[in-house]
Short mmCIF file of C-alpha atoms in Angstrom, two decimals:
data_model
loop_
_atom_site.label_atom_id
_atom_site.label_comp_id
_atom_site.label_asym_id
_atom_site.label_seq_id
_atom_site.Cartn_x
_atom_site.Cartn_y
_atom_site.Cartn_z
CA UNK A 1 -5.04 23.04 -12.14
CA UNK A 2 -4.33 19.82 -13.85
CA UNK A 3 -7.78 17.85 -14.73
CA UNK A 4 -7.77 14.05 -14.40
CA UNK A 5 -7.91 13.39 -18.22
CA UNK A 6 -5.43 10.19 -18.76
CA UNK A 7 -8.84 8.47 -16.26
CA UNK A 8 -10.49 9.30 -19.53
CA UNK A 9 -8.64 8.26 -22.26
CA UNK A 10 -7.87 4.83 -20.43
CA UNK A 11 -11.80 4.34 -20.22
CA UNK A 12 -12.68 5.43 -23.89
CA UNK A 13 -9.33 3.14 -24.28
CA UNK A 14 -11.01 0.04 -22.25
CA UNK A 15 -14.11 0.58 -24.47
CA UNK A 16 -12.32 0.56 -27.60
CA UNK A 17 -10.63 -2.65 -26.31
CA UNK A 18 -13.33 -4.53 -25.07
CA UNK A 19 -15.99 -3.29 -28.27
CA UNK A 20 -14.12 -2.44 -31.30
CA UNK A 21 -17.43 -1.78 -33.41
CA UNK A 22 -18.37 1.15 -30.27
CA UNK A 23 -17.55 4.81 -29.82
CA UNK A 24 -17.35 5.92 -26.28
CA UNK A 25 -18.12 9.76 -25.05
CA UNK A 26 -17.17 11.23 -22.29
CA UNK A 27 -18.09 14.86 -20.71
CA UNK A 28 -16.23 15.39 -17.56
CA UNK A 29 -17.48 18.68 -15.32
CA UNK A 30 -14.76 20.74 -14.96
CA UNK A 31 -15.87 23.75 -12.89
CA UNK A 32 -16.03 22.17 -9.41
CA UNK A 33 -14.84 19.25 -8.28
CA UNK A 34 -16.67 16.64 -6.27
CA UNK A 35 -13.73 16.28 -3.70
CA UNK A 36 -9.58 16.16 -3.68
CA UNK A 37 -6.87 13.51 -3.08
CA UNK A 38 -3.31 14.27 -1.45
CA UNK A 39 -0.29 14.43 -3.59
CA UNK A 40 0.36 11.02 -1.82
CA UNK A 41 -2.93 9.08 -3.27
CA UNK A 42 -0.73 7.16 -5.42
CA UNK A 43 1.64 4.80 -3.50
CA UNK A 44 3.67 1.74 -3.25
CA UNK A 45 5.41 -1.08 -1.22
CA UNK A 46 7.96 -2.94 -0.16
CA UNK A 47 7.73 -6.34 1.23
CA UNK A 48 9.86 -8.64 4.15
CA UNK A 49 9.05 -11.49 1.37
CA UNK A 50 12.65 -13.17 0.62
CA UNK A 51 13.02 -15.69 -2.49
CA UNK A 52 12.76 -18.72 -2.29
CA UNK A 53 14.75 -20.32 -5.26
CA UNK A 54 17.12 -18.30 -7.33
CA UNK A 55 15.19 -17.22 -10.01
CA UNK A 56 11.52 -16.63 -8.12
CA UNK A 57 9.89 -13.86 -8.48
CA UNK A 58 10.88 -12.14 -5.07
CA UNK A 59 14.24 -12.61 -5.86
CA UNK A 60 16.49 -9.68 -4.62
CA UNK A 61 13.80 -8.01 -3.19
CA UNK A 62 13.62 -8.36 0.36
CA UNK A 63 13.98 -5.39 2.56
CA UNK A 64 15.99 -6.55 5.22
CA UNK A 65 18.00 -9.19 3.24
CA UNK A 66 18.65 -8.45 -0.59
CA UNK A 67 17.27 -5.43 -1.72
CA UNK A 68 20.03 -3.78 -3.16
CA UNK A 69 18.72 0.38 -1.34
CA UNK A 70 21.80 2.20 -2.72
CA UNK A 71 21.00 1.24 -6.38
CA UNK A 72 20.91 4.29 -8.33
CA UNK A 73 18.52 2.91 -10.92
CA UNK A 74 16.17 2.64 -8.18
CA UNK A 75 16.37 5.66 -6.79
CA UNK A 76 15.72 7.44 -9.61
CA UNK A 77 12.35 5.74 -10.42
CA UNK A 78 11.37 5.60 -7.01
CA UNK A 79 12.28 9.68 -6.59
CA UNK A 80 9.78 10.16 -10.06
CA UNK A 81 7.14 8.92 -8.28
CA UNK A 82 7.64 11.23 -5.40
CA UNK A 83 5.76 12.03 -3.18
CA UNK A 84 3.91 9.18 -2.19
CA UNK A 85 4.00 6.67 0.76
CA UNK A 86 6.48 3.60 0.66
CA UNK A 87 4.59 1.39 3.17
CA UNK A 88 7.10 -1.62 4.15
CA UNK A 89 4.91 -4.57 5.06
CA UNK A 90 3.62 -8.21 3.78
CA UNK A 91 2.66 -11.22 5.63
CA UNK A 92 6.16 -12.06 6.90
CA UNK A 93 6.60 -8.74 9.01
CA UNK A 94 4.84 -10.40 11.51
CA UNK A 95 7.69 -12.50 12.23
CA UNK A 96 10.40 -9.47 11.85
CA UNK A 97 12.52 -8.80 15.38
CA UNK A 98 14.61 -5.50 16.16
CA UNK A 99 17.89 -6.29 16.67
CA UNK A 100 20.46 -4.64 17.85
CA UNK A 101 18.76 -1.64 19.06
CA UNK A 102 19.93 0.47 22.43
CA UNK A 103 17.75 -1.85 25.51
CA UNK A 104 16.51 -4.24 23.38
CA UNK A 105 17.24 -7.55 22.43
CA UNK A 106 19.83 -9.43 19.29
CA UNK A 107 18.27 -11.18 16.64
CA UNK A 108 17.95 -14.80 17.72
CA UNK A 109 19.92 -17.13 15.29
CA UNK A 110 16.59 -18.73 13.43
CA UNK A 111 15.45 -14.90 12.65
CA UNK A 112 19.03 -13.89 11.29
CA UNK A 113 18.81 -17.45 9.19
CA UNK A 114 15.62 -16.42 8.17
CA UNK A 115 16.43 -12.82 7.21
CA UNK A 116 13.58 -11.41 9.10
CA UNK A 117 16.14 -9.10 11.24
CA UNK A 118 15.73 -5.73 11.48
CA UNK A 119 19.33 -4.30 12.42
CA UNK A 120 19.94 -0.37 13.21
CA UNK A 121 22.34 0.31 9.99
CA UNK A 122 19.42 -1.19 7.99
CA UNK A 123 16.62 0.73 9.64
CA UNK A 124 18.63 3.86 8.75
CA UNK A 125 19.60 2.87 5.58
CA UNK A 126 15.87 2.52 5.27
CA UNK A 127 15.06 5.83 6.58
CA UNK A 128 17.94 7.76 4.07
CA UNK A 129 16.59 6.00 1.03
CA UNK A 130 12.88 7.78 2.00
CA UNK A 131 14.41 10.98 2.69
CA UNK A 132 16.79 11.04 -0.53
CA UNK A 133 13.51 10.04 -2.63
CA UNK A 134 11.18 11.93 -1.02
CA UNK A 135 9.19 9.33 -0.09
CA UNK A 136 6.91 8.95 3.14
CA UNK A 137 8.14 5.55 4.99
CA UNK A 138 5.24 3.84 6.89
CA UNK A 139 6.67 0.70 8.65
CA UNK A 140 4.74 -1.61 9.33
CA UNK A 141 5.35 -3.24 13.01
CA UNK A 142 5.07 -6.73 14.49
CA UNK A 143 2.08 -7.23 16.52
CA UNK A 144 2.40 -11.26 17.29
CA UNK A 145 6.22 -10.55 18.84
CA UNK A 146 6.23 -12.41 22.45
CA UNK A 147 2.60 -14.01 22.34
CA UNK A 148 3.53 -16.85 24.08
CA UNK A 149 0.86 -16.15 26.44
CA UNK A 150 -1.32 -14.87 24.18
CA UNK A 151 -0.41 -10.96 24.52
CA UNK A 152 1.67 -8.79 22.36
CA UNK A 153 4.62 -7.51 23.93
CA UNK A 154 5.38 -4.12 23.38
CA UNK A 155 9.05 -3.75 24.13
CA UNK A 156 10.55 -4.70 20.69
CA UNK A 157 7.98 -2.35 19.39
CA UNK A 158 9.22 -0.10 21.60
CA UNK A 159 13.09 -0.46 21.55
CA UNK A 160 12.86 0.46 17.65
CA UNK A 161 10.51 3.52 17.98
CA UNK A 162 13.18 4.79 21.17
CA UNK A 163 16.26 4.55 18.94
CA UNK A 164 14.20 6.12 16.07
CA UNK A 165 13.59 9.67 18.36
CA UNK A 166 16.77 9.15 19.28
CA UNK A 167 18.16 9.50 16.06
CA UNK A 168 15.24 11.23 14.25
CA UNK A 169 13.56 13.71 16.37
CA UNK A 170 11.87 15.29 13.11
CA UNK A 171 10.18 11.98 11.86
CA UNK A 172 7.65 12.63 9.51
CA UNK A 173 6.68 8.78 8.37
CA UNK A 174 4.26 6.47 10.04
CA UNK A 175 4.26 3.09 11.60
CA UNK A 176 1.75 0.04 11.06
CA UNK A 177 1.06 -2.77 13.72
CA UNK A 178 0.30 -6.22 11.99
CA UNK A 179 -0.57 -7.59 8.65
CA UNK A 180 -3.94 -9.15 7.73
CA UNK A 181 -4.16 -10.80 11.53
CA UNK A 182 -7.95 -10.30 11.12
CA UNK A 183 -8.63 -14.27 11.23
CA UNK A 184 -6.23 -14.82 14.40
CA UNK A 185 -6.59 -11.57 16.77
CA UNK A 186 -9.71 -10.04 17.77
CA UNK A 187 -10.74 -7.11 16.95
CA UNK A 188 -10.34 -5.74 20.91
CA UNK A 189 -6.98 -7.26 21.03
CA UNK A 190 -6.31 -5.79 17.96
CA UNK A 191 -7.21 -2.06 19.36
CA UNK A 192 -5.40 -2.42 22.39
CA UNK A 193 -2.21 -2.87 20.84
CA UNK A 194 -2.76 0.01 18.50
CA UNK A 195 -3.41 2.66 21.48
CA UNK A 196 -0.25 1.42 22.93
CA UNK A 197 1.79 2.20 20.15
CA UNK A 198 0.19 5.50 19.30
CA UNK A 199 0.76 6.35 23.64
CA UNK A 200 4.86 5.11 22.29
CA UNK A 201 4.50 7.85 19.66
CA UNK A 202 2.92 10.71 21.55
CA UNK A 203 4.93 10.07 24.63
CA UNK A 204 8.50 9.73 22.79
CA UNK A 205 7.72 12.92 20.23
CA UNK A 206 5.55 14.44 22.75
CA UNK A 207 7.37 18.23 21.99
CA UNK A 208 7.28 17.56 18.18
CA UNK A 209 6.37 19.78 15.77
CA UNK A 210 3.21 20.27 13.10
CA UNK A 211 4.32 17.66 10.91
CA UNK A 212 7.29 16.12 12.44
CA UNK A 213 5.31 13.41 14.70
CA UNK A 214 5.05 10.15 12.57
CA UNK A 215 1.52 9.17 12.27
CA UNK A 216 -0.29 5.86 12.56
CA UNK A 217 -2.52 3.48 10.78
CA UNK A 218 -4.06 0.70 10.63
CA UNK A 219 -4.93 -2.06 10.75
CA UNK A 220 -3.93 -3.50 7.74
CA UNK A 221 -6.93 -6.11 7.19
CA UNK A 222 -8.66 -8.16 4.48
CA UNK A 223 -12.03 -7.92 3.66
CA UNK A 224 -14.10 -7.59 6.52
CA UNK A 225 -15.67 -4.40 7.48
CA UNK A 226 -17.85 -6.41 10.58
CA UNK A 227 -14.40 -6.71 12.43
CA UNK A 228 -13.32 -3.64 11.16
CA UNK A 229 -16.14 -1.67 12.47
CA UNK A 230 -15.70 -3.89 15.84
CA UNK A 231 -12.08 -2.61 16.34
CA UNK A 232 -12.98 1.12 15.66
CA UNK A 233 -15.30 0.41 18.39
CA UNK A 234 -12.91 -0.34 21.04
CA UNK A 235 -10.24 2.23 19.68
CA UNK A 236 -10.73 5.67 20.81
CA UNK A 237 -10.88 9.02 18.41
CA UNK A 238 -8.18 10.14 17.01
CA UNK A 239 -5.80 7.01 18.12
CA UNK A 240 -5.20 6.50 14.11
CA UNK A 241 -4.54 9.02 11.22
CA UNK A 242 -5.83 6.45 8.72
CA UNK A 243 -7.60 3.05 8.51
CA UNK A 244 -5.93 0.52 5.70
CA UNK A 245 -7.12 -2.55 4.22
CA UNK A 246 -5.89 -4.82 1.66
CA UNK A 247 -7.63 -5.31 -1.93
CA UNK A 248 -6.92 -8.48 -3.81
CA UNK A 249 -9.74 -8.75 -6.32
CA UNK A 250 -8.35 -11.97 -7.89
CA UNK A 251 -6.11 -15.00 -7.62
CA UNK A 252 -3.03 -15.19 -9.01
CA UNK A 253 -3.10 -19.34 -9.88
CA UNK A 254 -6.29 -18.15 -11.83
CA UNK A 255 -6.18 -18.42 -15.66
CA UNK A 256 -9.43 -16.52 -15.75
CA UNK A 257 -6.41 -13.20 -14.92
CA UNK A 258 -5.73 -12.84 -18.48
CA UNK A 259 -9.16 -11.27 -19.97
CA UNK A 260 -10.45 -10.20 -16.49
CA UNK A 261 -8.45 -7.33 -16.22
CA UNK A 262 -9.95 -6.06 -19.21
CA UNK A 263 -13.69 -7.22 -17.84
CA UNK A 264 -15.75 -4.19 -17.25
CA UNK A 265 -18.25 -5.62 -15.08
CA UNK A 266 -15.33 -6.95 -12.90
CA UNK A 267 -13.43 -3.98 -12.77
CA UNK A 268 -16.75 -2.08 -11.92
CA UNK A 269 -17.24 -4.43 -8.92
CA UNK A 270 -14.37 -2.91 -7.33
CA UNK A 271 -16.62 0.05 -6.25
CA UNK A 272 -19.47 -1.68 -4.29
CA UNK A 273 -16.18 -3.42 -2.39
CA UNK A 274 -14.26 0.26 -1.86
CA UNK A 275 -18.27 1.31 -0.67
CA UNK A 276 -18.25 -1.28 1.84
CA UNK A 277 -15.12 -0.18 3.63
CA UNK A 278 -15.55 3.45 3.34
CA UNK A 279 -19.30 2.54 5.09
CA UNK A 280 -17.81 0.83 8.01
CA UNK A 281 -15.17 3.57 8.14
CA UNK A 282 -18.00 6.11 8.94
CA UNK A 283 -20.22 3.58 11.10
CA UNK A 284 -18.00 4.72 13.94
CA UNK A 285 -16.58 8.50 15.75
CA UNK A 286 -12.76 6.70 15.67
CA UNK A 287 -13.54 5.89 11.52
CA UNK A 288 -14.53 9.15 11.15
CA UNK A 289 -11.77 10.98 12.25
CA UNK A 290 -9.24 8.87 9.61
CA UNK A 291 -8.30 8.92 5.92
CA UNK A 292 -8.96 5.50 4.31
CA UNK A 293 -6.09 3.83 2.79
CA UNK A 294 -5.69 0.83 0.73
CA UNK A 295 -2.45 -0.49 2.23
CA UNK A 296 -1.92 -3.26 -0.46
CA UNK A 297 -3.29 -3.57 -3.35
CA UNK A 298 -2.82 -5.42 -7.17
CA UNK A 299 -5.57 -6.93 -9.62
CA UNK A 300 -4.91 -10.66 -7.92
CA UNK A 301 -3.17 -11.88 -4.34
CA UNK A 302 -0.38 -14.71 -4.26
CA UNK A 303 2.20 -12.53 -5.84
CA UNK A 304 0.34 -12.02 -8.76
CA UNK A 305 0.09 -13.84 -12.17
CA UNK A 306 3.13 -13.20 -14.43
CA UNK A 307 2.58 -12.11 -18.04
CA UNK A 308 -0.65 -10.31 -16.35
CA UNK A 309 0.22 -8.45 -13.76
CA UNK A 310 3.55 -7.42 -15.14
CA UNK A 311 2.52 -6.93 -18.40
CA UNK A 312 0.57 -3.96 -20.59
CA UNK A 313 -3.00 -5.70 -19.87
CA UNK A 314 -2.70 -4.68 -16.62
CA UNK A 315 -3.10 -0.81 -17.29
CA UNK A 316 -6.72 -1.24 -17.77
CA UNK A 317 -7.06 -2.76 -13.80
CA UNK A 318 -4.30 -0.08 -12.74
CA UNK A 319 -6.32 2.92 -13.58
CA UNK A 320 -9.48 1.77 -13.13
CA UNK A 321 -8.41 1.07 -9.31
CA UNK A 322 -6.99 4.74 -9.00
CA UNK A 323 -9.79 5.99 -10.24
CA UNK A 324 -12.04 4.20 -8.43
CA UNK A 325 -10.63 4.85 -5.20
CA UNK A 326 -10.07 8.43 -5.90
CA UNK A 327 -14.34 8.52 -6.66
CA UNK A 328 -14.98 6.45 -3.44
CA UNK A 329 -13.14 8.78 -0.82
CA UNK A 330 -9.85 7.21 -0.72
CA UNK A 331 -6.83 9.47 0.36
CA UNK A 332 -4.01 6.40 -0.75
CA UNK A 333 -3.56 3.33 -2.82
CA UNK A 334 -0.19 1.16 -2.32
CA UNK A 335 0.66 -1.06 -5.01
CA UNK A 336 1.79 -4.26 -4.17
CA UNK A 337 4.97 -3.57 -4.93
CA UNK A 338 7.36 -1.54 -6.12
CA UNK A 339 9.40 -4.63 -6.44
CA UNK A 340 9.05 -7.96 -5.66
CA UNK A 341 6.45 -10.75 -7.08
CA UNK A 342 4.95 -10.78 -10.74
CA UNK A 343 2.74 -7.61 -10.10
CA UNK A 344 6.04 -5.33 -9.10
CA UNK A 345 5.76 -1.81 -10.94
CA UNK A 346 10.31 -2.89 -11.23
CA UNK A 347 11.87 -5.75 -11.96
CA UNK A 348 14.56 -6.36 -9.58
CA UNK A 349 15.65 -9.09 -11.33
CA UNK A 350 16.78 -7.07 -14.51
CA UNK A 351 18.27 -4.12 -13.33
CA UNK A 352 15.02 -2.40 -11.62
CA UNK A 353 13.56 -2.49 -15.93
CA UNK A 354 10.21 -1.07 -15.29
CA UNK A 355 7.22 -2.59 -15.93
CA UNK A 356 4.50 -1.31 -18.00
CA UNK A 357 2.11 -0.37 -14.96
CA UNK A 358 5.20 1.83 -13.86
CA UNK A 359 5.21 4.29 -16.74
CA UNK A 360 1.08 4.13 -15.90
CA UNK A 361 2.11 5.57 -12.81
CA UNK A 362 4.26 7.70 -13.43
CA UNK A 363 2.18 8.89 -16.49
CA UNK A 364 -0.59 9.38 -13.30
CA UNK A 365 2.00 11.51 -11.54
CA UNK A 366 2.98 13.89 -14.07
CA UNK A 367 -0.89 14.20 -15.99
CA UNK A 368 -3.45 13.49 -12.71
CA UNK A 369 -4.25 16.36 -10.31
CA UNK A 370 -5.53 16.15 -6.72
CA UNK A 371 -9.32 17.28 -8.00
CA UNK A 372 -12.09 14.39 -8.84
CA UNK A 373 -13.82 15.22 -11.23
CA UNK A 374 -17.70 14.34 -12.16
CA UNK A 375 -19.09 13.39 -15.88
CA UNK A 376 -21.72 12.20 -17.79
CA UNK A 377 -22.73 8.23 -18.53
CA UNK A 378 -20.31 7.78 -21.68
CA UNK A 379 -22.74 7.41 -25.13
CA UNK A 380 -22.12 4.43 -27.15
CA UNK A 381 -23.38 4.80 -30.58
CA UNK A 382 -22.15 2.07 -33.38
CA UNK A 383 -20.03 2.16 -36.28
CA UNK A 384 -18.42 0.92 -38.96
CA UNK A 385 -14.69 1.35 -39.56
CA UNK A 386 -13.87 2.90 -42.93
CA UNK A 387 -11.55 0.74 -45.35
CA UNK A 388 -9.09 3.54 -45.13
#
């Protein structure tokens, strides 16, 4: 089996950065591991985002507007870091509409100005770009359509999933409901939509196969295990095949970016955050019975902070997150993105050029197997550097 040694060279690599003067040992214990990850740990996004000005940093990357699916640039890269899940989500799904779809309703004219419409031709375009990269789509759904009086309406929801068996009666992706809605719905609300979309799912595949049922997870929330534990709470076992939050560590306006990806300490805190979540997880029977995901995740929110994020530095954050999560009983990680915004892994604005954190990943693909591994406290002992 493959051993998880590029997680050691980037941390005798970090030390080296950080402390030129130090040496930095590491012993990992290769005869059992301490647990596994699935092929898919290491994942990606796309986002409804659409760009603002010409030359922003979203430009030609929104997935039901302008990202360009049949480019074969793209499908290469995206097909080298197969498999994995392609989770299609960000703030603005949440104002996304199905149009077009058999008994359901057209795009009204604001949405199709807006380019938040979801037509049929795009879904499947969608769906064929998955299944010629072998990627897993998980789409993520909108949970405030209709709430003019204050309750989700499923039937959108529902016209899109319909035409989906329709067309797909092996359909082995997954569906989200809602995107970091943790500060406006509650967390019974919140449940209550979820079992009605997974009753959509069991009723419309209800014969399918091992495999060919799409799953479902959820619920896509910031930082806050006490509502997170409250919705598991009123969700019953077994409703969701995974629980995903979102992991921001910094802010992208923040100068502070540039040497804080390199900061130990603040790379380290990531674990007693990851700790938190997988806690809450197992406070419940319904947490139990999931993987944890991080559904989005790069070293600082509000689209990242270019010449950071898309640049070398951020390696150090990259890894250390995988690694990380893989140690704190993560099953997925999806980097926000695989384009779009100054923390893409491709930059849609040059020809899908990939950024440095891309050949990172892919270097994680080819190198990284699916067994943790344990090791000894590294041993710093000092030096000199010789003159030659």
């Amino acid at each position: 089996a493959r051993l998880s040694a590029l997680c050691w060279v980037a941390l005798a690599a970090l030390q080296a950065f950080s402390s030129p003067t130090q040496q930095a040992e590491f012993v990992p214990y290769t005869a059992v591991p301490t647990s596994t990850i699935p092929e898919t740990f290491l994942s990606f996004n796309f986002d409804f985002n659409k760009n603002i000005s010409v030359s922003d940093a979203w430009s030609n990357a929104s997935v039901t507007w302008t990202l360009d699916l049949q480019d074969r640039r793209l499908i290469a890269l995206a097909s080298a870091l197969a498999p994995a899940n392609l989770r299609v989500g960000g703030s603005y799904a949440d104002e996304a509409v199905y149009g077009g779809f058999p008994g359901g309703v057209e795009c009204p004219a604001e949405i199709e100005q807006q380019h938040y419409c979801l037509t049929p031709s795009r879904w499947d375009e969608l769906v064929a770009f998955c299944e010629r990269t072998g990627l897993r789509l998980v789409f993520d759904l909108n949970v405030m359509y209709g709430r003019q009086n204050g309750e989700w309406d499923p039937t959108n929801t529902y016209s899109l999933l319909s035409y989906t068996r329709s067309k797909y009666p092996s359909f082995p992706h997954g569906f989200e409901l809602g995107n970091e809605k943790e500060r406006q719905l509650s967390p019974a609300d919140t449940a209550r939509c979820y079992m009605r979309v997974r009753d959509m799912i069991d009723q419309l595949w209800a014969h399918a196969g091992p495999g060919e049922r799409p799953m479902l997870v959820g619920p896509a929330y910031n930082l806050r295990p006490d509502w997170l534990v409250q919705f598991l709470k009123h969700l019953k076992p077994h409703v969701l095949d995974a629980v995903t939050y979102h992991l921001y560590m910094g802010f992208g306006g923040s100068a502070a970016m540039e040497w804080l990806v390199t900061d130990v300490a603040w790379l380290d805190s990531q674990m007693a955050v990851m700790q938190e979540q997988a806690n809450a997880l197992r406070a419940t029977p319904a947490g139990r019975a999931t993987e944890l995901w991080i559904g989005e995740t790069a070293a600082c929110w509000n689209s990242g902070r270019a010449g950071v994020t898309d640049s070398f530095v951020s390696g150090f954050w990259w890894l250390h997150t995988l690694a990380t999560a893989a140690r704190s009983g993560h099953s997925a990680v999806c980097r926000q993105a695989l384009v779009g915004g100054n923390y893409s892994l491709l930059d849609q604005r040059d020809g899908f050029r990939p950024n440095p954190d891309y050949w990172t990943a892919l270097l994680w693909r080819r190198l990284v197997g699916t067994r943790i591994l344990a090791g000894s406290q590294y041993q710093i002992s000092h030096t000199t550097s010789s003159p030659s």
